[in-house]
PDB file of C-alpha atoms and ligand atoms in Angstrom:
ATOM      1  CA  MET A 792      -4.888  -8.239  10.779  1.00  0.00           C
ATOM      2  CA  ILE A 793      -2.477  -8.515   8.229  1.00  0.00           C
ATOM      3  CA  ALA A 794      -0.983  -5.194   8.084  1.00  0.00           C
ATOM      4  CA  SER A 795       1.374  -5.338   5.179  1.00  0.00           C
ATOM      5  CA  ALA A 796      -1.123  -6.525   2.863  1.00  0.00           C
ATOM      6  CA  GLN A 797      -3.396  -3.331   3.365  1.00  0.00           C
ATOM      7  CA  ALA A 798      -2.537  -0.170   1.359  1.00  0.00           C
ATOM      8  CA  SER A 799      -1.636   2.545   3.870  1.00  0.00           C
ATOM      9  CA  VAL A 800      -3.356   5.975   3.379  1.00  0.00           C
ATOM     10  CA  LEU A 801      -2.123   9.346   4.766  1.00  0.00           C
ATOM     11  CA  VAL A 802      -5.064  11.658   5.331  1.00  0.00           C
ATOM     12  CA  VAL A 803      -4.165  15.196   5.556  1.00  0.00           C
ATOM     13  CA  GLU A 804      -7.042  17.464   6.724  1.00  0.00           C
ATOM     14  CA  ASP A 805      -7.447  20.147   9.265  1.00  0.00           C
ATOM     15  CA  GLU A 806     -10.926  19.874   9.876  1.00  0.00           C
ATOM     16  CA  ASP A 807     -11.350  17.437  12.943  1.00  0.00           C
ATOM     17  CA  ALA A 808     -14.833  16.068  12.063  1.00  0.00           C
ATOM     18  CA  LEU A 809     -13.796  15.223   8.583  1.00  0.00           C
ATOM     19  CA  ALA A 810     -10.656  13.929   9.464  1.00  0.00           C
ATOM     20  CA  THR A 811     -12.229  11.400  11.789  1.00  0.00           C
ATOM     21  CA  LEU A 812     -14.939  10.553   9.359  1.00  0.00           C
ATOM     22  CA  LEU A 813     -12.393   9.862   6.634  1.00  0.00           C
ATOM     23  CA  GLN A 814     -10.079   7.752   9.324  1.00  0.00           C
ATOM     24  CA  TYR A 815     -13.057   5.623  10.386  1.00  0.00           C
ATOM     25  CA  ASN A 816     -14.315   4.994   6.845  1.00  0.00           C
ATOM     26  CA  LEU A 817     -10.851   4.113   5.234  1.00  0.00           C
ATOM     27  CA  ASP A 818     -10.130   1.868   8.296  1.00  0.00           C
ATOM     28  CA  LYS A 819     -13.386   0.097   7.768  1.00  0.00           C
ATOM     29  CA  GLU A 820     -12.457  -0.440   3.954  1.00  0.00           C
ATOM     30  CA  GLY A 821      -9.184  -2.196   5.288  1.00  0.00           C
ATOM     31  CA  TYR A 822      -6.684   0.520   4.763  1.00  0.00           C
ATOM     32  CA  SER A 823      -4.100   1.327   7.282  1.00  0.00           C
ATOM     33  CA  VAL A 824      -4.735   5.032   8.004  1.00  0.00           C
ATOM     34  CA  ARG A 825      -2.873   7.639   9.562  1.00  0.00           C
ATOM     35  CA  VAL A 826      -3.913  11.373   9.905  1.00  0.00           C
ATOM     36  CA  ALA A 827      -2.050  14.589   9.745  1.00  0.00           C
ATOM     37  CA  MET A 828      -3.756  17.959  10.895  1.00  0.00           C
ATOM     38  CA  ASP A 829      -1.502  20.275   9.020  1.00  0.00           C
ATOM     39  CA  GLY A 830       1.017  20.205   6.078  1.00  0.00           C
ATOM     40  CA  GLU A 831       4.054  20.116   8.288  1.00  0.00           C
ATOM     41  CA  GLU A 832       2.796  17.000  10.008  1.00  0.00           C
ATOM     42  CA  ALA A 833       2.037  15.524   6.815  1.00  0.00           C
ATOM     43  CA  LEU A 834       5.520  15.751   5.331  1.00  0.00           C
ATOM     44  CA  MET A 835       6.791  14.500   8.540  1.00  0.00           C
ATOM     45  CA  LEU A 836       4.578  11.284   8.601  1.00  0.00           C
ATOM     46  CA  ALA A 837       5.242  10.782   4.906  1.00  0.00           C
ATOM     47  CA  ASP A 838       9.189  10.957   5.545  1.00  0.00           C
ATOM     48  CA  GLU A 839       8.689   8.421   8.376  1.00  0.00           C
ATOM     49  CA  SER A 840       7.180   5.876   6.124  1.00  0.00           C
ATOM     50  CA  ALA A 841       5.919   6.540   2.710  1.00  0.00           C
ATOM     51  CA  PRO A 842       2.157   5.907   2.376  1.00  0.00           C
ATOM     52  CA  ASP A 843       0.565   4.161  -0.853  1.00  0.00           C
ATOM     53  CA  LEU A 844      -1.812   7.078  -1.310  1.00  0.00           C
ATOM     54  CA  VAL A 845      -2.286  10.624   0.123  1.00  0.00           C
ATOM     55  CA  LEU A 846      -5.628  12.268   0.600  1.00  0.00           C
ATOM     56  CA  LEU A 847      -4.592  15.728   0.582  1.00  0.00           C
ATOM     57  CA  ASP A 848      -6.739  18.907   1.697  1.00  0.00           C
ATOM     58  CA  TRP A 849      -6.196  22.113  -0.566  1.00  0.00           C
ATOM     59  CA  MET A 850      -6.428  24.466   2.089  1.00  0.00           C
ATOM     60  CA  LEU A 851      -4.282  23.772   5.002  1.00  0.00           C
ATOM     61  CA  PRO A 852      -2.463  25.712   7.945  1.00  0.00           C
ATOM     62  CA  LYS A 853       1.164  26.061   7.778  1.00  0.00           C
ATOM     63  CA  VAL A 854       2.243  24.394   4.731  1.00  0.00           C
ATOM     64  CA  SER A 855      -0.665  24.529   1.742  1.00  0.00           C
ATOM     65  CA  GLY A 856      -1.777  21.470   0.252  1.00  0.00           C
ATOM     66  CA  VAL A 857      -0.369  22.522  -3.200  1.00  0.00           C
ATOM     67  CA  GLU A 858       3.144  22.913  -1.431  1.00  0.00           C
ATOM     68  CA  VAL A 859       2.738  19.625   0.386  1.00  0.00           C
ATOM     69  CA  CYS A 860       2.005  18.100  -2.912  1.00  0.00           C
ATOM     70  CA  ARG A 861       4.992  19.865  -4.613  1.00  0.00           C
ATOM     71  CA  ARG A 862       7.312  18.661  -1.933  1.00  0.00           C
ATOM     72  CA  LEU A 863       6.048  15.025  -1.889  1.00  0.00           C
ATOM     73  CA  ARG A 864       6.736  14.983  -5.771  1.00  0.00           C
ATOM     74  CA  ALA A 865      10.587  16.407  -5.035  1.00  0.00           C
ATOM     75  CA  ARG A 866      11.105  13.324  -2.788  1.00  0.00           C
ATOM     76  CA  PRO A 867      12.223   9.933  -4.263  1.00  0.00           C
ATOM     77  CA  ALA A 868      10.187   7.905  -1.664  1.00  0.00           C
ATOM     78  CA  THR A 869       6.803   9.587  -2.620  1.00  0.00           C
ATOM     79  CA  ARG A 870       7.779  10.735  -6.209  1.00  0.00           C
ATOM     80  CA  ASN A 871       5.077   8.360  -7.624  1.00  0.00           C
ATOM     81  CA  THR A 872       2.655   8.052  -4.765  1.00  0.00           C
ATOM     82  CA  PRO A 873      -0.859   8.842  -5.849  1.00  0.00           C
ATOM     83  CA  ILE A 874      -2.303  12.037  -4.356  1.00  0.00           C
ATOM     84  CA  ILE A 875      -5.908  12.865  -4.309  1.00  0.00           C
ATOM     85  CA  MET A 876      -6.659  16.596  -3.509  1.00  0.00           C
ATOM     86  CA  LEU A 877      -9.683  17.288  -1.418  1.00  0.00           C
ATOM     87  CA  THR A 878     -11.157  20.640  -2.140  1.00  0.00           C
ATOM     88  CA  ALA A 879     -13.985  22.851  -1.185  1.00  0.00           C
ATOM     89  CA  ARG A 880     -16.617  23.872  -3.827  1.00  0.00           C
ATOM     90  CA  GLY A 881     -15.496  26.977  -5.656  1.00  0.00           C
ATOM     91  CA  GLU A 882     -11.830  26.392  -4.559  1.00  0.00           C
ATOM     92  CA  GLU A 883     -11.135  23.923  -7.505  1.00  0.00           C
ATOM     93  CA  GLY A 884      -9.538  26.507  -9.810  1.00  0.00           C
ATOM     94  CA  ASP A 885      -8.061  25.752 -13.385  1.00  0.00           C
ATOM     95  CA  ARG A 886      -4.904  24.580 -11.795  1.00  0.00           C
ATOM     96  CA  ILE A 887      -6.585  21.686  -9.792  1.00  0.00           C
ATOM     97  CA  ARG A 888      -8.995  21.049 -12.422  1.00  0.00           C
ATOM     98  CA  GLY A 889      -5.931  20.645 -14.889  1.00  0.00           C
ATOM     99  CA  LEU A 890      -4.186  18.772 -12.016  1.00  0.00           C
ATOM    100  CA  ASP A 891      -1.009  20.459 -12.852  1.00  0.00           C
ATOM    101  CA  THR A 892      -0.483  20.567  -9.082  1.00  0.00           C
ATOM    102  CA  GLY A 893       1.191  17.213  -9.370  1.00  0.00           C
ATOM    103  CA  ALA A 894      -2.060  15.472  -7.997  1.00  0.00           C
ATOM    104  CA  ASP A 895      -3.502  12.442  -9.440  1.00  0.00           C
ATOM    105  CA  ASP A 896      -7.253  13.292  -8.911  1.00  0.00           C
ATOM    106  CA  TYR A 897      -9.285  15.585  -6.813  1.00  0.00           C
ATOM    107  CA  VAL A 898     -12.555  15.417  -5.075  1.00  0.00           C
ATOM    108  CA  VAL A 899     -14.816  18.249  -4.264  1.00  0.00           C
ATOM    109  CA  LYS A 900     -16.385  18.814  -0.828  1.00  0.00           C
ATOM    110  CA  PRO A 901     -18.944  17.732   0.497  1.00  0.00           C
ATOM    111  CA  PHE A 902     -18.616  14.423  -1.039  1.00  0.00           C
ATOM    112  CA  SER A 903     -20.094  11.119   0.236  1.00  0.00           C
ATOM    113  CA  MET A 904     -17.775   8.524   1.667  1.00  0.00           C
ATOM    114  CA  VAL A 905     -18.845   5.924  -1.000  1.00  0.00           C
ATOM    115  CA  GLU A 906     -17.709   8.370  -3.571  1.00  0.00           C
ATOM    116  CA  LEU A 907     -14.373   8.962  -1.796  1.00  0.00           C
ATOM    117  CA  THR A 908     -13.629   5.303  -1.147  1.00  0.00           C
ATOM    118  CA  ALA A 909     -14.758   4.540  -4.799  1.00  0.00           C
ATOM    119  CA  ARG A 910     -12.132   6.889  -5.740  1.00  0.00           C
ATOM    120  CA  VAL A 911      -9.655   5.797  -3.648  1.00  0.00           C
ATOM    121  CA  ARG A 912      -9.851   2.161  -4.799  1.00  0.00           C
ATOM    122  CA  ALA A 913      -9.880   3.135  -8.567  1.00  0.00           C
ATOM    123  CA  VAL A 914      -6.750   5.433  -8.148  1.00  0.00           C
ATOM    124  CA  LEU A 915      -4.846   2.631  -6.295  1.00  0.00           C
ATOM    125  CA  ARG A 916      -6.051   0.104  -8.937  1.00  0.00           C
ATOM    126  CA  ARG A 917      -4.696   2.254 -11.775  1.00  0.00           C
ATOM    127  CA  ILE A 918      -1.312   2.864  -9.996  1.00  0.00           C
ATOM    128  CA  ARG A 919      -0.424  -0.255  -7.922  1.00  0.00           C
ATOM    129  CA  PRO A 920      -2.563  -2.904  -9.226  1.00  0.00           C
ATOM    130  CA  GLY A 921      -1.496  -5.386  -6.534  1.00  0.00           C
ATOM    131  CA  LEU A 922      -2.679  -3.159  -3.824  1.00  0.00           C
ATOM    132  CA  ALA A 923      -6.303  -2.811  -4.404  1.00  0.00           C
ATOM    133  CA  ASP A 924      -7.072  -6.265  -5.414  1.00  0.00           C
ATOM    134  CA  ASP A 925      -8.801  -8.779  -3.158  1.00  0.00           C
ATOM    135  CA  GLN A 926      -7.270 -11.492  -4.910  1.00  0.00           C
ATOM    136  CA  LEU A 927      -3.938 -12.057  -6.333  1.00  0.00           C
ATOM    137  CA  ASN A 928      -3.025 -14.808  -8.828  1.00  0.00           C
ATOM    138  CA  HIS A 929       0.242 -16.004 -10.148  1.00  0.00           C
ATOM    139  CA  GLY A 930       0.606 -19.318 -12.042  1.00  0.00           C
ATOM    140  CA  ASP A 931      -1.295 -21.906 -10.069  1.00  0.00           C
ATOM    141  CA  ILE A 932      -1.337 -19.971  -7.001  1.00  0.00           C
ATOM    142  CA  VAL A 933      -4.363 -17.960  -5.754  1.00  0.00           C
ATOM    143  CA  VAL A 934      -4.166 -15.467  -2.652  1.00  0.00           C
ATOM    144  CA  ASP A 935      -7.655 -14.538  -1.362  1.00  0.00           C
ATOM    145  CA  ARG A 936      -6.589 -11.359   0.754  1.00  0.00           C
ATOM    146  CA  VAL A 937     -10.130 -10.810   2.290  1.00  0.00           C
ATOM    147  CA  ALA A 938     -10.251 -14.319   3.706  1.00  0.00           C
ATOM    148  CA  HIS A 939      -6.599 -14.939   4.118  1.00  0.00           C
ATOM    149  CA  ARG A 940      -6.508 -18.123   2.396  1.00  0.00           C
ATOM    150  CA  VAL A 941      -3.958 -19.565  -0.090  1.00  0.00           C
ATOM    151  CA  LYS A 942      -4.784 -22.180  -2.733  1.00  0.00           C
ATOM    152  CA  ARG A 943      -2.439 -23.773  -5.116  1.00  0.00           C
ATOM    153  CA  GLN A 944      -3.943 -26.071  -7.887  1.00  0.00           C
ATOM    154  CA  GLY A 945      -7.123 -25.587  -6.013  1.00  0.00           C
ATOM    155  CA  LYS A 946      -5.995 -27.156  -2.988  1.00  0.00           C
ATOM    156  CA  ASP A 947      -5.766 -25.325   0.395  1.00  0.00           C
ATOM    157  CA  ILE A 948      -2.097 -24.247   1.496  1.00  0.00           C
ATOM    158  CA  HIS A 949      -1.773 -23.427   5.026  1.00  0.00           C
ATOM    159  CA  LEU A 950       0.353 -20.763   6.146  1.00  0.00           C
ATOM    160  CA  GLY A 951       1.557 -18.803   9.318  1.00  0.00           C
ATOM    161  CA  PRO A 952       0.909 -15.110   9.399  1.00  0.00           C
ATOM    162  CA  THR A 953       4.420 -14.255   8.457  1.00  0.00           C
ATOM    163  CA  GLU A 954       4.497 -16.531   5.542  1.00  0.00           C
ATOM    164  CA  PHE A 955       1.128 -15.220   4.442  1.00  0.00           C
ATOM    165  CA  LYS A 956       2.426 -11.638   4.311  1.00  0.00           C
ATOM    166  CA  LEU A 957       5.790 -12.742   2.400  1.00  0.00           C
ATOM    167  CA  LEU A 958       3.766 -14.530  -0.155  1.00  0.00           C
ATOM    168  CA  ASP A 959       1.426 -11.472  -0.413  1.00  0.00           C
ATOM    169  CA  HIS A 960       4.144  -8.972  -1.064  1.00  0.00           C
ATOM    170  CA  LEU A 961       5.954 -11.519  -3.554  1.00  0.00           C
ATOM    171  CA  MET A 962       2.629 -12.137  -5.367  1.00  0.00           C
ATOM    172  CA  GLN A 963       2.359  -8.140  -5.866  1.00  0.00           C
ATOM    173  CA  HIS A 964       5.435  -8.276  -8.101  1.00  0.00           C
ATOM    174  CA  PRO A 965       6.030 -11.495  -9.587  1.00  0.00           C
ATOM    175  CA  GLY A 966       9.325 -11.708 -11.105  1.00  0.00           C
ATOM    176  CA  ARG A 967      10.784  -9.064  -8.945  1.00  0.00           C
ATOM    177  CA  VAL A 968      13.889  -9.788  -6.971  1.00  0.00           C
ATOM    178  CA  PHE A 969      13.601  -8.473  -3.201  1.00  0.00           C
ATOM    179  CA  SER A 970      16.648  -8.321  -0.817  1.00  0.00           C
ATOM    180  CA  ARG A 971      16.355  -9.858   2.526  1.00  0.00           C
ATOM    181  CA  GLU A 972      16.226  -6.140   3.664  1.00  0.00           C
ATOM    182  CA  GLN A 973      13.414  -5.111   1.544  1.00  0.00           C
ATOM    183  CA  LEU A 974      11.276  -8.221   2.584  1.00  0.00           C
ATOM    184  CA  LEU A 975      12.020  -7.414   6.132  1.00  0.00           C
ATOM    185  CA  ASN A 976      10.663  -3.828   5.731  1.00  0.00           C
ATOM    186  CA  ALA A 977       7.552  -4.927   3.708  1.00  0.00           C
ATOM    187  CA  VAL A 978       6.572  -7.835   6.008  1.00  0.00           C
ATOM    188  CA  TRP A 979       8.020  -6.872   9.528  1.00  0.00           C
ATOM    189  CA  GLY A 980       8.271  -3.049   9.042  1.00  0.00           C
ATOM    190  CA  SER A 981      11.217  -1.004   9.140  1.00  0.00           C
ATOM    191  CA  ASP A 982      11.104  -0.160  12.937  1.00  0.00           C
ATOM    192  CA  VAL A 983      11.335  -3.906  14.200  1.00  0.00           C
ATOM    193  CA  TYR A 984      14.818  -5.464  14.289  1.00  0.00           C
ATOM    194  CA  VAL A 985      14.847  -8.757  12.656  1.00  0.00           C
ATOM    195  CA  GLU A 986      17.825 -10.601  11.477  1.00  0.00           C
ATOM    196  CA  ALA A 987      18.215 -11.312   7.814  1.00  0.00           C
ATOM    197  CA  ARG A 988      18.424 -15.042   8.377  1.00  0.00           C
ATOM    198  CA  THR A 989      14.983 -14.969   9.794  1.00  0.00           C
ATOM    199  CA  VAL A 990      13.730 -13.959   6.397  1.00  0.00           C
ATOM    200  CA  ASP A 991      15.580 -17.123   4.948  1.00  0.00           C
ATOM    201  CA  ALA A 992      13.743 -19.349   7.649  1.00  0.00           C
ATOM    202  CA  HIS A 993      10.389 -17.921   6.690  1.00  0.00           C
ATOM    203  CA  ILE A 994      10.912 -18.231   3.052  1.00  0.00           C
ATOM    204  CA  GLY A 995      12.062 -21.998   3.717  1.00  0.00           C
ATOM    205  CA  ARG A 996       8.506 -22.422   5.360  1.00  0.00           C
ATOM    206  CA  LEU A 997       6.618 -20.754   2.660  1.00  0.00           C
ATOM    207  CA  ARG A 998       8.308 -22.754   0.081  1.00  0.00           C
ATOM    208  CA  LYS A 999       7.494 -26.049   1.950  1.00  0.00           C
ATOM    209  CA  ALA A1000       3.999 -25.166   2.390  1.00  0.00           C
ATOM    210  CA  LEU A1001       3.479 -24.088  -1.276  1.00  0.00           C
ATOM    211  CA  MET A1002       4.845 -27.532  -2.324  1.00  0.00           C
ATOM    212  CA  SER A1003       3.131 -29.548   0.153  1.00  0.00           C
ATOM    213  CA  HIS A1004       0.593 -30.820  -2.506  1.00  0.00           C
ATOM    214  CA  GLY A1005       3.411 -31.202  -5.012  1.00  0.00           C
ATOM    215  CA  GLY A1006       4.272 -28.719  -7.881  1.00  0.00           C
ATOM    216  CA  GLU A1007       7.605 -26.904  -8.579  1.00  0.00           C
ATOM    217  CA  ASP A1008       9.326 -24.438  -6.300  1.00  0.00           C
ATOM    218  CA  PRO A1009       7.696 -21.047  -7.190  1.00  0.00           C
ATOM    219  CA  ILE A1010      10.431 -19.040  -5.134  1.00  0.00           C
ATOM    220  CA  ARG A1011      13.853 -18.322  -6.947  1.00  0.00           C
ATOM    221  CA  THR A1012      16.674 -17.706  -4.671  1.00  0.00           C
ATOM    222  CA  VAL A1013      18.862 -15.059  -6.492  1.00  0.00           C
ATOM    223  CA  ARG A1014      22.352 -15.530  -5.020  1.00  0.00           C
ATOM    224  CA  SER A1015      23.579 -12.856  -2.666  1.00  0.00           C
ATOM    225  CA  ALA A1016      20.568 -10.817  -4.138  1.00  0.00           C
ATOM    226  CA  GLY A1017      17.464 -12.133  -2.548  1.00  0.00           C
ATOM    227  CA  TYR A1018      14.332 -13.875  -3.625  1.00  0.00           C
ATOM    228  CA  SER A1019      11.496 -13.515  -6.071  1.00  0.00           C
ATOM    229  CA  LEU A1020       8.562 -15.301  -6.972  1.00  0.00           C
ATOM    230  CA  ASP A1021       9.091 -16.722 -10.395  1.00  0.00           C
ATOM    231  CA  MET A1022       7.016 -19.167 -12.240  1.00  0.00           C
ATOM    232  CA  ASP A1023       5.957 -19.644 -15.836  1.00  0.00           C
ATOM    233  CA  GLY A1024       2.424 -18.707 -15.572  1.00  0.00           C
TER     234      GLY A1024
HETATM  235 CA1   CA B1903      -8.855  22.838   5.130  1.00  0.00          CA
END
């Protein structure tokens, strides 16, 4: 429903049935999922838009899992993207056990979907705390990302979908200054044309809503740079 609040997972798996099963289960968990059937497609999709996490099969046609891993690590956009390798029993050599492939974790096939999704959650929580949480807190603001509700000082704050996405993004990185362009990409997506001043209008609405029951303005305007959520917690 609120796409940008979801973590995006890139599944790289050449076994059709497993790819479908992974897509179904991760989708059910609330992740936005893309599937690549070989290494080449994986690199292309990652290039189009950097995923928050990659599930990467070890044995792949065209470009091997290890090579995909290496190339993702060599690109600035995916240098720090968590990668979980999927490996068949017996395939996991010293190399993958020691994770000197550049992967963050590995799962041995066959695995249960419960185990896999738990591992995905754990890796996301460790690496990007904001993404895996059901609830975000900053100062007196609480965002319930499951129910899509926002409270400030215990009182309900009513937000439109765009304002919700904006707040969700800012709450993931309190104190960090985002340019209008960065907010556009995070909230509207990079493939949509939206004017920069549209961001200002939505920030204005978000501010007004957040202060509807009183309280200080939690959003700081940084001249010619952008906006940040800035509040003495
Ligand atoms: Ca395979």
